[in-house]
Coordinates of C-alpha atoms and ligand atoms in Angstrom, one line a residue:
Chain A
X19 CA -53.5 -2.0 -28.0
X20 CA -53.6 1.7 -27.9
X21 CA -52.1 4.5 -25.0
X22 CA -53.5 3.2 -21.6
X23 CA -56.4 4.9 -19.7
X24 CA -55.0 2.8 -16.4
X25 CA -53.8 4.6 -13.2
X26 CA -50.1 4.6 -13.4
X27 CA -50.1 2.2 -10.5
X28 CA -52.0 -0.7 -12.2
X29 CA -49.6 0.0 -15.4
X30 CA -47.0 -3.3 -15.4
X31 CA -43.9 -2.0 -15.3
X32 CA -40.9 -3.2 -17.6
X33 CA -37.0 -2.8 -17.2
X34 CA -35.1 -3.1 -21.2
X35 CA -31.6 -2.6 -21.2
X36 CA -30.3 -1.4 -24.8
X37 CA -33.4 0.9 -26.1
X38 CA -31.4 3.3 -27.4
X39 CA -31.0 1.6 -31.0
X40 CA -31.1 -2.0 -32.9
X41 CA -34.1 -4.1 -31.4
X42 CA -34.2 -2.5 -27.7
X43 CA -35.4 0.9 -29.2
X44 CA -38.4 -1.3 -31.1
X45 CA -39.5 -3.4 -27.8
X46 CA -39.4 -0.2 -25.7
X47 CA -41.7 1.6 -28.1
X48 CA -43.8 -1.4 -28.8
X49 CA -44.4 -2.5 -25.1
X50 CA -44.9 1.5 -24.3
X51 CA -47.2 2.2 -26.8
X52 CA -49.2 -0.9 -25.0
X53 CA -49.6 0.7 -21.7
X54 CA -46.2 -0.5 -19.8
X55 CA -44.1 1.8 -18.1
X56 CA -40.7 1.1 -19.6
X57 CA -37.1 1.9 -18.1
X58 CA -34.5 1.6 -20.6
X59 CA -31.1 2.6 -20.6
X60 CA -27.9 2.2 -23.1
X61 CA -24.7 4.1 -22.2
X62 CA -25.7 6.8 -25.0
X63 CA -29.0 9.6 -24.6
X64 CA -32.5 8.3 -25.1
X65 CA -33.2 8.5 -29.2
X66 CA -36.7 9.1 -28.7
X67 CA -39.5 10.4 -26.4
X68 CA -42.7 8.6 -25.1
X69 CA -45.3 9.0 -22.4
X70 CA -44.4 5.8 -19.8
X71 CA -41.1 5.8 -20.9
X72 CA -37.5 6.8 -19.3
X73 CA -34.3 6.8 -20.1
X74 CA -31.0 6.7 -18.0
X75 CA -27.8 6.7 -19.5
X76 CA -25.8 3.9 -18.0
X77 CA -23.2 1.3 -18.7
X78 CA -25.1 -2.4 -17.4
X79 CA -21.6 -3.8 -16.5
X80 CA -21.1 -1.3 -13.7
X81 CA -22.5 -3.2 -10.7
X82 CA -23.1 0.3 -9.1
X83 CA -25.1 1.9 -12.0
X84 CA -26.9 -1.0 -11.9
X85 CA -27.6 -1.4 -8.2
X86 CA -28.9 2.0 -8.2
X87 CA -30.7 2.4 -11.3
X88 CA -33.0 -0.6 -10.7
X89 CA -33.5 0.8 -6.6
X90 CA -34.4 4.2 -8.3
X91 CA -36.8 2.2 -10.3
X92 CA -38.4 0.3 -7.6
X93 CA -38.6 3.6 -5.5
X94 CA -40.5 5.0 -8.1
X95 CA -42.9 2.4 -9.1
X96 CA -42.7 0.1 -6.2
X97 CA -42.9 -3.0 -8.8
X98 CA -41.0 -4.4 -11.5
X99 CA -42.9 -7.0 -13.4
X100 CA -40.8 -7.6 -16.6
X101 CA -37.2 -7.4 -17.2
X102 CA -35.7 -7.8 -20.9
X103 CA -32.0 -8.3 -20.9
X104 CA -31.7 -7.3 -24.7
X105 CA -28.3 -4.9 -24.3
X106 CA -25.5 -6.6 -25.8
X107 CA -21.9 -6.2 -27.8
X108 CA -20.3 -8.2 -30.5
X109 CA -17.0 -8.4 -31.9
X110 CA -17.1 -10.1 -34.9
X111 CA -13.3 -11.6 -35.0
X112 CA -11.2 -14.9 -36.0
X113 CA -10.2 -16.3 -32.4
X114 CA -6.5 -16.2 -33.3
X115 CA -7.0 -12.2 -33.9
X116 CA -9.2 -11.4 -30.5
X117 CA -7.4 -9.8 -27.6
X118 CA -8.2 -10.6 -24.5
X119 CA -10.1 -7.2 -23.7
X120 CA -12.2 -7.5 -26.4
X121 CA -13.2 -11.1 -24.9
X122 CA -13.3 -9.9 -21.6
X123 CA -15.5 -6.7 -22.5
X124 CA -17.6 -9.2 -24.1
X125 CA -18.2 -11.3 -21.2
X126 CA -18.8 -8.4 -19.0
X127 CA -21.4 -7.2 -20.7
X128 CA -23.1 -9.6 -22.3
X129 CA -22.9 -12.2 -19.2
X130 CA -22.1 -10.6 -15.8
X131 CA -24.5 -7.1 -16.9
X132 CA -26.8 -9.8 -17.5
X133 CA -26.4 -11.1 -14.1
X134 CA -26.7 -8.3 -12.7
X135 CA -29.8 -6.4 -13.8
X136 CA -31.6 -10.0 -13.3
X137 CA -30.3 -10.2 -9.4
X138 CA -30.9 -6.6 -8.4
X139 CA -34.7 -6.8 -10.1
X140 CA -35.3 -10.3 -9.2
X141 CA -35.0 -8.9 -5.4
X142 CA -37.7 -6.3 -6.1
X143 CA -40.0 -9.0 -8.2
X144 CA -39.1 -10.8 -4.8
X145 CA -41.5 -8.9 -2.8
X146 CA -44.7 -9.3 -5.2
X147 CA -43.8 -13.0 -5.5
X148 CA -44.1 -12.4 -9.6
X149 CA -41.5 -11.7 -12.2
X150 CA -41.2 -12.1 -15.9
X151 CA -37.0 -12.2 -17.1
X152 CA -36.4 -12.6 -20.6
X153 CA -32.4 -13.1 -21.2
X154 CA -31.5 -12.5 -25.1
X155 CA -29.0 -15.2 -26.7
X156 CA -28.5 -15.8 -30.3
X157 CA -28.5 -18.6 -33.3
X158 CA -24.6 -18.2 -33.5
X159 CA -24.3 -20.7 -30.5
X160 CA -26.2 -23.5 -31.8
X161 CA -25.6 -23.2 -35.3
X162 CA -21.8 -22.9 -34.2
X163 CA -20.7 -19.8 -36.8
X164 CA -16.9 -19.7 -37.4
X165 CA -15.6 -15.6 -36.1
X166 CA -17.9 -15.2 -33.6
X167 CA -16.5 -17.7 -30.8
X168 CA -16.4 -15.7 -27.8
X169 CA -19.6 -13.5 -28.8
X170 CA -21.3 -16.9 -29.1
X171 CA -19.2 -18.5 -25.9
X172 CA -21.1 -15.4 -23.8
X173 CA -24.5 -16.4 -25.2
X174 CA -24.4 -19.9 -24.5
X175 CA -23.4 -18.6 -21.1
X176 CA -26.7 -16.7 -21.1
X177 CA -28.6 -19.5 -21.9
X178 CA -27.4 -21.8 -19.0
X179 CA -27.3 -19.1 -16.4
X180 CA -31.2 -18.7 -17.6
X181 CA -31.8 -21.7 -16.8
X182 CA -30.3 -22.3 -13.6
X183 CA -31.6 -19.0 -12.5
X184 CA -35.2 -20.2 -13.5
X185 CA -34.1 -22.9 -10.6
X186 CA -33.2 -20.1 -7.8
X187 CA -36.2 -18.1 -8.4
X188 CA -39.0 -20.0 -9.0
X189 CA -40.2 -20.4 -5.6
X190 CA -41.1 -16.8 -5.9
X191 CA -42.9 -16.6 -8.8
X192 CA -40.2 -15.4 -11.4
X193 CA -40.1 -17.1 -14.4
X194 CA -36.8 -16.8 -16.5
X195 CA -36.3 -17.5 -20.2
X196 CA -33.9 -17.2 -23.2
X197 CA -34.7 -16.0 -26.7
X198 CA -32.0 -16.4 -29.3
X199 CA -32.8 -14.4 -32.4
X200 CA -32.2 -15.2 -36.3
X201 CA -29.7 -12.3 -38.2
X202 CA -31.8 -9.0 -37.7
X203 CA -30.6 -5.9 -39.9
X204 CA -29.3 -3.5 -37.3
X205 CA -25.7 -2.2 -36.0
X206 CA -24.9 -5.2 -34.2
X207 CA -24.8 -7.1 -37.8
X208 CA -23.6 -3.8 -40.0
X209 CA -20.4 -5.2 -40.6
X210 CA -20.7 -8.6 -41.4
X211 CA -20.6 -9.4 -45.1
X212 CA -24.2 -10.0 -47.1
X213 CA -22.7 -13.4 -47.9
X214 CA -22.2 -14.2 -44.9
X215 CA -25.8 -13.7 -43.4
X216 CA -27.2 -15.2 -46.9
X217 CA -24.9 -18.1 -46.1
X218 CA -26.8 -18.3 -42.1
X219 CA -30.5 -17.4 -43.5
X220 CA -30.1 -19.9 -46.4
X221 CA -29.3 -22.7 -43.8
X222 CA -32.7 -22.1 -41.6
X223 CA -35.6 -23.7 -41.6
X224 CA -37.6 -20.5 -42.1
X225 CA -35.0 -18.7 -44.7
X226 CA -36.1 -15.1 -43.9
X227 CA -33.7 -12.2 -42.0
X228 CA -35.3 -12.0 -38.5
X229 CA -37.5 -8.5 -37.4
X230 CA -38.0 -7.0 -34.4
X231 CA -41.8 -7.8 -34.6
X232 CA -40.3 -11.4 -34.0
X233 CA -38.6 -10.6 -30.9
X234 CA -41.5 -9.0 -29.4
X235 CA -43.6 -12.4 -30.6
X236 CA -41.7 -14.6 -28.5
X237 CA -41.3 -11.8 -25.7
X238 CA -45.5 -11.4 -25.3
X239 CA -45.6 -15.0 -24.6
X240 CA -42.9 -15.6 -22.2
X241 CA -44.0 -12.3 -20.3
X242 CA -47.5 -13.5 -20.4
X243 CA -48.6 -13.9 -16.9
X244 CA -50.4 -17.0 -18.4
X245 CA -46.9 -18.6 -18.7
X246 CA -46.3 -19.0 -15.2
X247 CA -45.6 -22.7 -15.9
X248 CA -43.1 -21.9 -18.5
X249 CA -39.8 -21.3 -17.3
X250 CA -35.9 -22.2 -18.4
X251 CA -36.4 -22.4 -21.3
X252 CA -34.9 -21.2 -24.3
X253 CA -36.4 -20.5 -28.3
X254 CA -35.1 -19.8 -31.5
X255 CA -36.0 -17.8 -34.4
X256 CA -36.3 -19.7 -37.7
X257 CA -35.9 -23.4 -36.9
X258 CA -33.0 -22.7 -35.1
X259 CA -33.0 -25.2 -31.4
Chain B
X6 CA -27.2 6.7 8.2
X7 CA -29.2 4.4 10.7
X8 CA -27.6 3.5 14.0
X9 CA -26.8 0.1 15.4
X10 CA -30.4 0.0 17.0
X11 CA -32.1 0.5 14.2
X12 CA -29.5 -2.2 12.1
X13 CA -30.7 -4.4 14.6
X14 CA -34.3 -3.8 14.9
X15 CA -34.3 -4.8 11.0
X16 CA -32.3 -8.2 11.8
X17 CA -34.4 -9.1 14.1
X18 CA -38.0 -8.2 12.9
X19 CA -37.3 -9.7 9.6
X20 CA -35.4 -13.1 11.0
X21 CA -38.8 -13.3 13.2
X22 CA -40.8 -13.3 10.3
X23 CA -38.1 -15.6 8.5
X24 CA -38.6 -18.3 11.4
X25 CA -42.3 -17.9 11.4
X26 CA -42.6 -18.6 7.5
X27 CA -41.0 -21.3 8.3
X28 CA -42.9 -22.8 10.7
X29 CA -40.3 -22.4 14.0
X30 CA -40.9 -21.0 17.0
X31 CA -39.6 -17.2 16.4
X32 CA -40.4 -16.0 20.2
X33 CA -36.6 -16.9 21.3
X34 CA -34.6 -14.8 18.7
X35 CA -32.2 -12.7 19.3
X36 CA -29.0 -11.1 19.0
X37 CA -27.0 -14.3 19.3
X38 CA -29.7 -16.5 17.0
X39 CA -27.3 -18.8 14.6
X40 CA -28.5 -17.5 10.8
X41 CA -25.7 -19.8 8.9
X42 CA -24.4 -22.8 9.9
X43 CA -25.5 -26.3 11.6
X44 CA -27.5 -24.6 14.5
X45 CA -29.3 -21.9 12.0
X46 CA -32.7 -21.5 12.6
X47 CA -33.3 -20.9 9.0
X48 CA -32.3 -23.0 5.8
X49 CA -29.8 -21.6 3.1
X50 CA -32.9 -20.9 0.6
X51 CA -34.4 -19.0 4.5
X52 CA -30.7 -17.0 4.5
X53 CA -31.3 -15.3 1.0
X54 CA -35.2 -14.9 1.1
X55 CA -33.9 -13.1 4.9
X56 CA -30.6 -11.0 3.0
X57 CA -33.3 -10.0 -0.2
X58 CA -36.2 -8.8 2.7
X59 CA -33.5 -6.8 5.0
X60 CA -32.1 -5.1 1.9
X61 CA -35.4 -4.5 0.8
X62 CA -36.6 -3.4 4.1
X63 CA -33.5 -0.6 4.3
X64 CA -34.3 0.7 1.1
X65 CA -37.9 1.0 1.3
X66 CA -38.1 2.3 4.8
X67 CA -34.7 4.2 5.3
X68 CA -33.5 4.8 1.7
X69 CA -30.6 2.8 2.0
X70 CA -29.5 0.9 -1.0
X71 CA -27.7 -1.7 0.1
X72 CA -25.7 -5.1 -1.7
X73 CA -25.1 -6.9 1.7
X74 CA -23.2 -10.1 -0.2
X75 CA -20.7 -7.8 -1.7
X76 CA -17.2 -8.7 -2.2
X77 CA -15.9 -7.8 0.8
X78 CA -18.6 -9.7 2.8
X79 CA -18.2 -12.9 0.4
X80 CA -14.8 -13.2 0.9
X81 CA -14.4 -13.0 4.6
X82 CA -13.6 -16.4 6.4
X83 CA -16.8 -16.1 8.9
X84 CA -19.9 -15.6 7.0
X85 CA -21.0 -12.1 7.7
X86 CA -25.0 -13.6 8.4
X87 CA -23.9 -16.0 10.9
X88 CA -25.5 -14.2 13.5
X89 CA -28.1 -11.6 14.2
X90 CA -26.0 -9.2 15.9
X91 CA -22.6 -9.7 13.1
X92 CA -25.2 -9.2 10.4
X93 CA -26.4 -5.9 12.1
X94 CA -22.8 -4.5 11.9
X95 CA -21.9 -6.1 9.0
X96 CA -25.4 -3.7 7.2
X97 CA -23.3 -0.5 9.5
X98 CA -20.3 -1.7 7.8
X99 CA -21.4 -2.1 4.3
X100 CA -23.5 1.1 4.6
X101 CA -20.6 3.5 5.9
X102 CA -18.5 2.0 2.7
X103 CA -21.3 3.2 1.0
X104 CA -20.5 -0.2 -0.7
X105 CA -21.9 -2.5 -3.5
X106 CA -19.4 -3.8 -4.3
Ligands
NAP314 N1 -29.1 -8.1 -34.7 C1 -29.0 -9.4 -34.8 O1 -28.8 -9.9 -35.9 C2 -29.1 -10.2 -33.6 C3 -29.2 -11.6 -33.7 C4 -29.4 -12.4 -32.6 C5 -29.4 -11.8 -31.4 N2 -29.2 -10.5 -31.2 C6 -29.3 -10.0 -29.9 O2 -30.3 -9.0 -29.7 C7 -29.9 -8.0 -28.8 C8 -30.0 -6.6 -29.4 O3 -29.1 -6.5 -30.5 P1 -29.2 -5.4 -31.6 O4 -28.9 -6.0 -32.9 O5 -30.3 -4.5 -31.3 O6 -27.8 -4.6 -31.2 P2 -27.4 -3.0 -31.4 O7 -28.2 -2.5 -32.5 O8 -25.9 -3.0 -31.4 O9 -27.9 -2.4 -30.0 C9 -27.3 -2.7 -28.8 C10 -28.0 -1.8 -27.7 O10 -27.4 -2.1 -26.4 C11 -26.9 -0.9 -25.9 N3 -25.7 -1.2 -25.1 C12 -24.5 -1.8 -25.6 N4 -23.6 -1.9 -24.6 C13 -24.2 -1.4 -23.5 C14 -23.8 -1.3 -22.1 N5 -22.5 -1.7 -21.7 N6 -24.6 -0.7 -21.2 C15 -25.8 -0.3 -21.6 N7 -26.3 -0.4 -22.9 C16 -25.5 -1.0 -23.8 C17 -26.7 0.0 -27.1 O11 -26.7 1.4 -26.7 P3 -25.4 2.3 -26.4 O12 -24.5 2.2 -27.5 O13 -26.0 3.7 -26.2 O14 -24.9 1.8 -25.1 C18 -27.8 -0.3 -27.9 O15 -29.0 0.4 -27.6 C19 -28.5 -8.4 -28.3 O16 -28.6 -9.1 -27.1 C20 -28.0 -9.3 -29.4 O17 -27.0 -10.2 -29.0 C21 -29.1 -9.7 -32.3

C-alpha cells in the first residue's frame, strides 16, 4: 500500500516505542508508508523523516514522560488504535558478573516502560472500545540461552503480563499479544559472538537469522481488526513456542 | 486549575453514567454515594471503567492530565474513590501536586 489519500482523521493511528534504530525504525517506516499515523519515540533524535510520522525524545521508563506523551497524543489525534511495545535493552552478561543496576535497568525498561505505555493508551483505546497492543518478548526465554538470564527473566515477564492484561481489557475491545522474535542483525545483538547466534539459528526449526519484514508479518495480523478474537497470546519466530 | 465544583460536577456526572451502565437507579447519587466498598453502587471492574472516564473527562475537557491511582493515592489506608465527594478532592489534590506519580 502506497502514501494514503485518507483524511487525517480516518488514518489509524499507531504508538512504537524504540523507532529510532534496530527493528522499531523498520515498523515505523513500514506502517507509515501504509497510511498510519505513527508516534515513536527512543531517548535519542528521530533518524529519519516521514509524512504521518513524529518523533519525541523520551525515556519509556519515566512514568511522567510517558503519561504525557501518550495524553499529547490522544489530544492530537483523539484515537490511538495500535500500540507496539518494541523499545527494549539487553545486557548480554553471566549472572555471577551482573550488578544489580544493570538488572534493575533491565526490568524497568523492558517490563514496567512496558506497563506503562500499555496502561496510559489502553485508557485512551478505552473510550473507542478498540485497541490493538502488541508487547515484544524474545526466543531467549523459551529456548533458555545461558548469559542472558535477566534480559530473558524481563521477557518472560512480558509475556505473562500480556496475557493477563489481555484479561483486564478485553471487555473493551483491546486485544493484547506477545511476539518473541528469532536473532535479528541489529545493535541489540552487535556484541554477541557469530558462534553464538549460529549455535541459536542452527537449533530452529526454520534455521534462518530473523528480519524485520518478519516482525511486521506477525504484527499485521495481530493488529488486524479481523483478530478481534485473538488475544493473550504469544508467537515465535522460527519454530520457536 | 478547576475548582472543587467543577471536581465534583465530573464525579458525579460520570458515577451517574457509571450506575446507569450498569443498570442501577443513578437518580439518588450524590456527594456521599459509597464508590468502594460493600455498599458501592458500582462493582470493582465499575470503579476503574469510572477512574479511566473521569481522567479522561479532565483531560479532554479541561486539559488536565491526570494519574488519579498514583502512589500517593494507592498507599493511603482509606481508598481515595470511596466516596464521591473524597474522590473530588482527592482529583484537587493530585492535580495541585501536579502528580503522576
Ligand atoms: N535484535 C534481535 O535479535 C532481537 C531478537 C528478539 C527480540 N528482540 C526484541 O525486539 C525489540 C527491538 O530490538 P532491536 O534489536 O531493534 O534493538 P535496538 O537496535 O537496540 O533498538 C532499541 C530501540 O529502543 C530504543 N530504546 C532503548 N531504551 C529506551 C528507553 N529507555 N526509552 C525509549 N526508547 C528506548 C532505542 O533508541 P534510543 O537508544 O534512542 O533510546 C532503539 O530505538 C526489543 O524488544 C528486543 O528485545 C530483538
Amino acid at each position: 500500500m502506497s502514501a494514503p489519500a485518507r483524511p487525517m482523521a480516518e488514518r489509524p493511528v499507531m504508538l512504537i516505542t524504540g523507532t529510532r534504530k534496530g527493528i522499531g525504525k523498520y515498523l515505523a517506516e513500514t506502517y507509515v508508508k501504509r497510511g498510519y499515523i505513527v508516534e515513536g519515540c527512543s531517548r535519542g533524535e528521530a533518524s529519519f523523516e516521514a509524512e504521518g510520522y513524529t518523533h519525541t525524545s523520551m525515556d519509556i521508563s519515566e512514568e511522567k514522560a510517558v503519561k504525557a506523551w501518550v495524553s499529547g497524543i490522544a489530544r492530537r489525534h483523539g484515537r490511538i488504535d495500535c500500540v507496539l511495545n518494541n523499545a527494549a535493552i539487553a545486557s548480554m552478561n553471566h549472572v555471577l558478573l551482573t550488578p544489580a543496576a544493570t538488572a534493575n535497568r533491565m526490568l524497568a525498561v523492558n517490563v514496567t516502560a512496558t506497563m506503562l505505555v500499555c496502561r496510559d493508551a489502553a485508557k485512551v483505546m478505552m473510550r473507542r472500545r478498540y485497541g490493538r497492543i502488541v508487547n515484544f518478548t524474545t526466543i531467549v526465554d523459551p529456548i533458555g540461552l545461558a548469559g542472558e538470564a535477566i534480559y530473558a527473566a524481563s521477557k518472560a515477564a512480558v509475556v505473562t503480563f500480556t496475557r493477563i492484561l489481555a484479561f483486564e481489557l478485553g471487555d473493551w475491545g483491546i486485544t493484547c499479544n506477545s511476539f518473541g522474535a528469532t536473532p535479528i542483525m541489529t545493535d541489540m545483538i552487535k556484541g554477541v559472538p557469530k558462534e553464538k547466534i549460529d549455535a541459536v539459528v542452527n537449533a530452529l526449526a526454520i534455521k534462518r537469522l530473523g528480519k524485520p519484514e518478519d516482525c511486521v508479518n506477525v504484527c499485521d495480523f495481530f493488529i488486524n481488526p479481523l483478530s478481534d478474537n485473538i488475544t493473550a497470546q504469544v508467537v515465535y519466530l522460527g519454530g520457536v513456542s | 486549575m478547576i475548582d472543587r465544583t467543577v471536581a465534583m460536577e465530573i464525579v458525579l456526572s460520570a458515577l451517574r453514567e457509571a450506575v446507569d451502565q450498569n443498570g442501577g437507579d443513578a437518580s439518588g447519587v450524590n456527594e456521599q454515594t459509597v464508590i468502594v466498598g460493600p455498599e458501592a453502587v458500582i462493582d470493582s471492574i465499575g470503579v476503574v471503567s469510572l477512574i479511566v472516564d473521569i481522567e479522561q473527562r479532565l483531560e479532554m475537557d479541561h486539559q488536565v492530565s491526570v494519574t488519579l491511582a498514583n502512589d500517593r493515592a494507592m498507599s493511603q489506608r482509606n481508598s481515595p474513590f470511596r466516596t464521591a465527594a473524597v474522590l473530588a478532592d482527592h482529583i484537587l489534590a493530585t492535580e495541585r501536586e501536579g502528580a503522576v506519580s
